[in-house]
Amino acid sequence: MVSIAVNKGRENVAMLGIGAYRPTRLVSNDEVCEVLDSTDQWIFERSGIRNRRWISGDETVRTIAVAAAERAIASSGIDRAEIGTVILATGTWPYKTPHGAPSIAYDLGINGVAAFDLESGCGGFCYGLGVGADLIRAGSAKYVLLIGVETMSVGMDPHDRGTAFIFGDGAGAVVIGPSEENGISPTVWGSDGENALAISQNYDILAYEDRAEELQGTDPATDPVGRMVIRMEGPRVFRWAAVTLPRALSTALEVSGVSKDELEVFIPHQANARINELMKKNLGLADEIPMANDVENTGNTSAASIPLAIEEMLVTGKAKGGQTALLLGFGAGLSYAGQVVTLPPAPKEPSF
Ligand code: UT7
């Protein structure tokens, strides 16, 4: 048998720099309720959201991803020519083909690198962090650029009480690379396909396959299946979260070797401030431990929510680079992923 070469990587990896982009248009609850049958008070009490940002003008999923990535690269101090892999965590890149990461790499002036999209709903950023860290540990990459980006406002029904008030747009990115001390714990992740339809799109790709011949040559814009929109059975997700996530959080602490007392910051996915308060309480974290609450003015930006929340805490001084934080992303799939990490330094160019 021939001997086949094995890569050797670096054991200790960390987030070396972070950057974010928040669309300029701020949309208040009152503005959402001009169309949606709801109220500012209901939205704030049930979700903790006051405002969200939606793209406008020239902003697209592509431009905001590139803007966040540029800031992350500048903050990391890494020469972009050293980045060998781009991972785009998103559920709202508008095409199945081509996927987005190669175009983003091209826009960033690093055409030619390994580039792929990763789809795992709102857990996407933490899935990407696990994959990116492991690529470096395995020696498949030295520096990885991970971007979480969403334009949730594009595939959203403004009349839908289950989604229209909750989702926002934004992008956050990190450069992951070798470091002296390890800054990314093993990933704790999982999924529950039995509850898959709790968050789903009305566009059924299998139905399209069944109707392939009928649809050949027709204009998708006039297809009776209509525009793709996202639907969420919020209470069903809430119930799943209440059972699954406390276990995930405890396991993340366990595998990281970091105790509750050593933890300095808690940065869960920004879906609902009530879910996050409950998780913090159930985990038994001390009141003084700061917890991200970017959802209040950014809404739920799915795969972008965790890097945006990290950035907000670093920029406002609620958290500092070098502190030990617990991250947990969760949502569509249903799926989740979490890690204990060392926070990167505050960005050189903040997003607000
Ligand atoms: O990011 C991916 C992961 N997603 C999540 O983690 C989301 C998890 N779920 C949630 O955050 C919450 O379920 C929501 C914020 C989406 C909804 O809050 P809820 O407390 O679960 O509300 P509900 O759907 O149980 O509805 C409660 C009441 C109902 O009225 P009755 O039956 O009590 O009279 C609804 O008809 O509120 C009514 N309602 C609304 N009222 C005003 C439902 N949606 C609305 C609305 N505005 N938008």
Coordinates of C-alpha atoms and ligand atoms in Angstrom, one line a residue:
M1 CA 0.0 0.0 0.0
V2 CA 1.4 3.5 -0.9
S3 CA 1.8 6.0 1.9
I4 CA -0.4 9.1 1.4
A5 CA 0.6 12.4 2.8
V6 CA -1.2 13.9 5.8
N7 CA -1.5 17.6 6.6
K8 CA -0.3 18.8 9.9
G9 CA -2.1 21.8 11.4
R10 CA -1.9 24.1 14.4
E11 CA -3.6 23.1 17.5
N12 CA -4.3 26.5 19.0
V13 CA -6.6 28.7 16.9
A14 CA -8.5 31.9 17.7
M15 CA -10.6 34.7 16.1
L16 CA -7.9 37.2 15.2
G17 CA -10.1 40.1 14.1
I18 CA -13.8 40.9 13.7
G19 CA -15.8 43.3 11.5
A20 CA -19.5 44.0 10.9
Y21 CA -21.8 45.9 8.7
R22 CA -25.2 47.2 9.7
P23 CA -27.5 48.4 6.9
T24 CA -28.2 52.2 7.1
R25 CA -32.0 51.9 7.2
L26 CA -33.3 51.6 10.8
V27 CA -36.8 50.2 10.9
S28 CA -38.8 50.8 14.1
N29 CA -41.6 48.5 15.4
D30 CA -44.1 51.3 14.6
E31 CA -42.9 51.3 11.0
V32 CA -43.3 47.5 10.8
C33 CA -46.8 47.9 12.3
E34 CA -47.9 50.2 9.5
V35 CA -48.3 46.9 7.5
L36 CA -48.3 44.2 10.2
D37 CA -51.3 43.7 12.5
S38 CA -49.3 44.1 15.8
T39 CA -48.1 46.8 18.2
D40 CA -44.8 48.2 19.4
Q41 CA -45.6 47.1 22.9
W42 CA -46.5 43.5 21.9
I43 CA -43.3 43.1 19.9
F44 CA -41.0 44.5 22.6
E45 CA -42.7 42.5 25.4
R46 CA -42.6 39.2 23.5
S47 CA -39.2 39.5 21.7
G48 CA -37.2 42.4 23.2
I49 CA -37.0 44.0 19.8
R50 CA -37.4 47.8 19.3
N51 CA -35.7 48.3 15.9
R52 CA -34.1 46.2 13.1
R53 CA -32.1 47.2 10.0
W54 CA -33.2 46.4 6.5
I55 CA -31.1 46.9 3.4
S56 CA -31.9 49.8 1.1
G57 CA -30.4 51.6 -1.9
D58 CA -27.3 49.9 -3.2
E59 CA -27.0 47.5 -0.2
T60 CA -27.3 43.8 -1.1
V61 CA -26.3 40.5 0.6
R62 CA -23.1 40.7 -1.4
T63 CA -22.1 44.2 -0.6
I64 CA -22.8 44.0 3.1
A65 CA -20.9 40.7 3.3
V66 CA -17.9 42.3 1.6
A67 CA -18.0 45.4 3.8
A68 CA -18.0 43.3 7.0
A69 CA -15.2 41.1 5.7
E70 CA -13.1 44.1 4.8
R71 CA -13.4 45.4 8.4
A72 CA -12.5 42.0 9.8
I73 CA -9.4 41.7 7.7
A74 CA -8.3 45.2 8.6
S75 CA -8.9 44.4 12.3
S76 CA -7.0 41.1 12.2
G77 CA -3.8 42.8 10.8
I78 CA -3.4 39.7 8.5
D79 CA -2.3 40.2 4.9
R80 CA -5.3 39.1 2.9
A81 CA -3.0 37.1 0.5
E82 CA -2.6 34.7 3.5
I83 CA -6.3 33.9 3.6
G84 CA -6.7 30.5 2.0
T85 CA -10.4 29.8 2.7
V86 CA -13.6 31.8 2.7
I87 CA -16.7 30.3 4.4
L88 CA -20.0 32.1 3.8
A89 CA -22.6 31.2 6.4
T90 CA -26.0 32.3 5.0
G91 CA -29.5 31.2 4.2
T92 CA -30.3 34.2 2.1
W93 CA -27.8 34.2 -0.8
P94 CA -30.3 34.5 -3.6
Y95 CA -29.0 31.6 -5.7
K96 CA -28.4 27.9 -5.3
T97 CA -26.0 28.2 -8.2
P98 CA -23.6 29.9 -8.1
H99 CA -23.1 29.8 -4.4
G100 CA -21.8 33.0 -2.8
A101 CA -18.4 32.6 -1.3
P102 CA -16.3 32.6 -4.6
S103 CA -17.9 35.9 -5.6
I104 CA -17.2 37.4 -2.2
A105 CA -13.6 36.2 -2.4
Y106 CA -13.3 37.8 -5.9
D107 CA -14.7 41.1 -4.6
L108 CA -12.2 41.0 -1.7
G109 CA -9.3 40.6 -4.2
I110 CA -8.5 37.1 -3.2
N111 CA -9.8 35.3 -6.2
G112 CA -8.7 31.7 -6.4
V113 CA -8.9 30.6 -2.7
A114 CA -11.1 27.8 -1.5
A115 CA -14.6 29.2 -1.0
F116 CA -17.8 27.6 0.0
D117 CA -21.2 28.4 1.5
L118 CA -22.4 26.8 4.8
E119 CA -26.1 26.7 5.5
S120 CA -27.3 25.9 9.0
G121 CA -29.9 28.6 9.6
C122 CA -29.3 30.8 12.6
G123 CA -26.6 28.3 13.9
G124 CA -24.6 29.0 10.7
F125 CA -21.9 31.2 12.2
C126 CA -21.1 28.8 15.1
Y127 CA -21.1 25.9 12.6
G128 CA -18.7 27.9 10.5
L129 CA -16.5 28.7 13.5
G130 CA -16.2 25.0 14.2
V131 CA -15.4 24.0 10.6
G132 CA -13.0 26.9 10.2
A133 CA -11.1 26.1 13.4
D134 CA -10.9 22.5 12.5
L135 CA -9.6 23.2 9.0
I136 CA -6.7 25.1 10.6
R137 CA -6.1 22.3 13.1
A138 CA -6.1 19.7 10.4
G139 CA -3.6 21.8 8.3
S140 CA -6.1 22.4 5.4
A141 CA -5.9 26.1 5.8
K142 CA -3.8 28.7 7.7
Y143 CA -6.2 31.6 7.8
V144 CA -9.9 31.3 7.3
L145 CA -12.3 34.2 6.7
L146 CA -15.8 33.3 8.0
I147 CA -18.7 35.6 7.2
G148 CA -22.2 35.4 8.6
V149 CA -24.6 37.4 6.4
E150 CA -28.3 37.7 5.9
T151 CA -30.9 39.8 4.1
M152 CA -33.9 38.3 5.9
S153 CA -36.1 41.3 4.8
V154 CA -35.9 40.1 1.2
G155 CA -37.8 36.8 1.5
M156 CA -40.2 38.0 4.2
D157 CA -43.9 38.5 4.1
P158 CA -44.5 41.8 5.8
H159 CA -48.1 40.7 6.8
D160 CA -46.9 37.5 8.6
R161 CA -47.3 37.9 12.3
G162 CA -44.8 35.0 12.9
T163 CA -41.8 36.6 11.1
A164 CA -42.3 40.2 9.9
F165 CA -41.3 41.8 13.2
I166 CA -38.5 39.5 14.2
F167 CA -36.0 39.4 11.3
G168 CA -33.4 42.0 10.3
D169 CA -30.4 42.3 7.9
G170 CA -26.7 42.5 8.6
A171 CA -23.3 41.0 8.3
G172 CA -20.4 40.0 10.6
A173 CA -17.1 38.4 9.8
V174 CA -14.0 37.0 11.6
V175 CA -10.6 36.0 10.5
I176 CA -9.6 32.7 12.2
G177 CA -6.0 31.7 12.5
P178 CA -3.2 30.1 14.6
S179 CA -2.6 31.7 18.0
E180 CA -0.3 31.2 21.0
E181 CA -3.2 30.2 23.3
N182 CA -6.2 28.3 22.1
G183 CA -9.2 30.6 21.7
I184 CA -11.9 28.3 20.2
S185 CA -13.1 25.2 22.1
P186 CA -14.4 22.0 20.5
T187 CA -17.8 22.6 19.0
V188 CA -20.9 21.2 20.6
W189 CA -23.5 20.8 17.8
G190 CA -26.6 18.9 16.8
S191 CA -29.9 18.9 15.0
D192 CA -33.5 17.8 15.2
G193 CA -34.9 17.1 11.7
E194 CA -38.2 15.8 13.3
N195 CA -39.0 19.5 13.9
A196 CA -37.5 20.7 10.6
L197 CA -40.7 22.4 9.4
A198 CA -40.9 24.7 12.4
I199 CA -38.8 27.2 10.3
S200 CA -39.1 26.8 6.6
Q201 CA -39.6 28.4 3.2
N202 CA -42.7 28.0 1.2
Y203 CA -40.6 27.2 -1.9
D204 CA -40.5 23.4 -2.2
I205 CA -37.5 22.5 -4.3
L206 CA -38.8 18.8 -4.5
A207 CA -42.1 20.1 -5.9
Y208 CA -40.1 21.8 -8.5
E209 CA -38.3 18.6 -9.3
D210 CA -41.6 16.7 -9.7
R211 CA -42.8 19.4 -12.1
A212 CA -39.5 19.7 -13.9
E213 CA -40.9 19.1 -17.4
E214 CA -43.9 21.3 -16.9
L215 CA -41.7 24.1 -15.7
Q216 CA -39.0 23.9 -18.3
G217 CA -38.6 27.2 -20.1
T218 CA -41.1 29.0 -17.9
D219 CA -40.4 32.3 -16.2
P220 CA -39.9 31.7 -12.4
A221 CA -41.3 35.2 -11.7
T222 CA -44.7 34.1 -13.1
D223 CA -44.7 30.6 -11.6
P224 CA -47.8 29.9 -9.5
V225 CA -45.7 28.6 -6.6
G226 CA -44.9 32.3 -6.2
R227 CA -42.2 34.2 -4.3
M228 CA -40.2 32.4 -1.7
V229 CA -41.0 33.5 1.8
I230 CA -39.9 32.2 5.2
R231 CA -42.4 31.0 7.8
M232 CA -41.7 30.2 11.5
E233 CA -43.8 28.4 14.1
G234 CA -42.3 30.5 16.9
P235 CA -43.8 28.8 19.9
R236 CA -42.6 25.3 18.5
V237 CA -39.1 26.7 18.2
F238 CA -39.3 28.2 21.7
R239 CA -40.3 24.8 23.2
W240 CA -37.5 23.0 21.4
A241 CA -35.0 25.7 22.5
A242 CA -36.1 25.4 26.1
V243 CA -35.4 21.6 26.2
T244 CA -32.3 21.4 23.9
L245 CA -30.3 24.4 24.5
P246 CA -29.6 24.3 28.2
R247 CA -28.0 20.8 27.6
A248 CA -26.0 22.2 24.7
L249 CA -24.7 25.1 26.9
S250 CA -23.6 22.9 29.8
T251 CA -21.9 20.5 27.4
A252 CA -20.1 23.4 25.7
L253 CA -18.7 24.5 29.1
E254 CA -17.8 20.9 30.0
V255 CA -15.8 20.2 26.8
S256 CA -14.0 23.5 26.9
G257 CA -12.8 22.9 30.5
V258 CA -14.0 26.4 31.4
S259 CA -16.2 26.6 34.6
K260 CA -19.2 28.9 35.0
D261 CA -17.2 31.1 37.3
E262 CA -14.4 31.6 34.7
L263 CA -16.9 32.6 32.1
E264 CA -16.9 36.4 31.4
V265 CA -19.4 37.0 28.7
F266 CA -22.5 35.2 27.3
I267 CA -23.4 35.7 23.6
P268 CA -26.3 33.6 22.5
H269 CA -28.1 33.9 19.1
Q270 CA -30.1 37.0 19.0
A271 CA -33.6 35.6 18.3
N272 CA -35.5 36.7 21.4
A273 CA -34.4 38.5 24.5
R274 CA -36.8 36.4 26.6
I275 CA -35.2 33.1 25.4
N276 CA -31.8 34.4 26.2
E277 CA -32.8 35.6 29.7
L278 CA -34.3 32.2 30.4
M279 CA -31.1 30.4 29.2
K280 CA -28.9 32.6 31.3
K281 CA -31.0 31.9 34.4
N282 CA -31.3 28.2 33.8
L283 CA -27.6 27.8 33.2
G284 CA -27.0 29.5 36.6
L285 CA -24.8 32.3 35.3
A286 CA -24.2 35.2 37.7
D287 CA -26.2 38.3 37.1
E288 CA -23.0 40.4 36.6
I289 CA -22.0 38.3 33.6
P290 CA -22.8 40.6 30.6
M291 CA -25.1 39.0 28.0
A292 CA -25.5 40.2 24.4
N293 CA -28.7 42.1 23.7
D294 CA -28.1 43.3 20.1
V295 CA -31.5 41.9 19.2
E296 CA -33.0 45.1 20.7
N297 CA -31.9 47.3 17.8
T298 CA -30.7 44.9 15.2
G299 CA -33.5 42.3 15.2
N300 CA -32.8 38.6 14.5
T301 CA -30.2 38.5 11.7
S302 CA -30.0 34.7 11.7
A303 CA -26.4 33.5 10.7
A304 CA -25.1 37.1 11.1
S305 CA -26.5 37.6 14.7
I306 CA -23.6 36.3 16.7
P307 CA -20.7 38.2 15.0
L308 CA -22.9 41.3 15.1
A309 CA -23.6 40.8 18.8
I310 CA -19.9 40.2 19.5
E311 CA -19.0 43.4 17.6
E312 CA -21.7 45.4 19.5
M313 CA -20.4 44.3 22.9
L314 CA -16.7 45.1 21.9
V315 CA -17.6 48.5 20.5
T316 CA -19.7 49.6 23.4
G317 CA -17.2 48.3 26.0
K318 CA -19.7 45.8 27.5
A319 CA -17.1 43.1 26.7
K320 CA -13.4 43.3 26.0
G321 CA -11.0 41.5 23.6
G322 CA -9.3 38.6 25.4
Q323 CA -12.3 37.8 27.6
T324 CA -13.8 34.3 27.7
A325 CA -17.2 34.0 26.1
L326 CA -19.8 31.3 25.6
L327 CA -21.5 31.4 22.1
L328 CA -24.6 29.5 21.0
G329 CA -26.3 29.7 17.6
F330 CA -29.6 27.9 17.0
G331 CA -32.5 27.9 14.6
A332 CA -33.6 26.4 11.3
G333 CA -33.0 22.7 10.9
L334 CA -33.7 22.7 13.7
S335 CA -30.0 22.9 14.6
Y336 CA -27.6 24.4 17.0
A337 CA -23.8 24.9 17.6
G338 CA -21.8 26.5 20.3
Q339 CA -18.3 27.1 21.6
V340 CA -16.4 28.8 24.4
V341 CA -14.1 31.3 22.8
T342 CA -11.6 34.1 23.5
L343 CA -13.1 37.3 22.2
P344 CA -11.1 39.0 19.4
P345 CA -9.9 42.7 19.9
A346 CA -12.5 45.4 19.2
P347 CA -12.8 46.3 15.5
K348 CA -10.6 49.1 14.1
E349 CA -13.6 50.4 12.2
P350 CA -16.9 49.9 14.1
S351 CA -20.1 49.4 12.3
F352 CA -22.0 52.1 14.1
Ligands
UT7_1 O1 -33.9 32.6 14.9 C1 -34.3 31.3 14.7 C2 -34.8 30.8 16.0 N1 -36.1 31.4 16.3 C3 -36.5 31.6 17.5 O2 -35.8 31.2 18.5 C4 -37.8 32.1 17.8 C5 -38.5 31.5 19.0 N2 -39.8 32.0 19.2 C6 -40.1 33.2 19.6 O3 -39.3 34.1 19.7 C7 -41.6 33.6 19.9 O4 -42.3 32.4 19.7 C8 -42.2 34.7 19.1 C9 -41.6 36.1 19.5 C10 -42.0 34.5 17.6 C11 -43.7 34.8 19.3 O5 -43.9 35.0 20.7 P1 -44.9 34.1 21.5 O6 -44.9 34.6 22.9 O7 -44.5 32.6 21.3 O8 -46.3 34.3 20.9 P2 -47.4 33.3 20.3 O9 -47.1 33.0 18.9 O10 -47.6 32.2 21.3 O11 -48.7 34.2 20.4 C12 -49.3 34.7 21.6 C13 -50.5 35.6 21.3 C14 -51.5 34.9 20.5 O12 -52.8 35.4 20.9 P3 -53.7 34.6 21.9 O13 -54.0 33.2 21.2 O14 -53.0 34.5 23.2 O15 -54.9 35.4 22.0 C15 -51.2 35.3 19.1 O16 -52.3 35.3 18.2 O17 -50.1 36.7 20.6 C16 -50.8 36.7 19.3 N3 -49.8 37.1 18.3 C17 -49.5 38.4 18.0 N4 -50.0 39.6 18.4 C18 -49.5 40.7 18.0 C19 -48.9 36.3 17.6 N5 -48.1 37.1 16.8 C20 -48.5 38.4 17.0 C21 -48.0 39.6 16.6 N6 -48.5 40.7 17.1 N7 -46.9 39.7 15.7

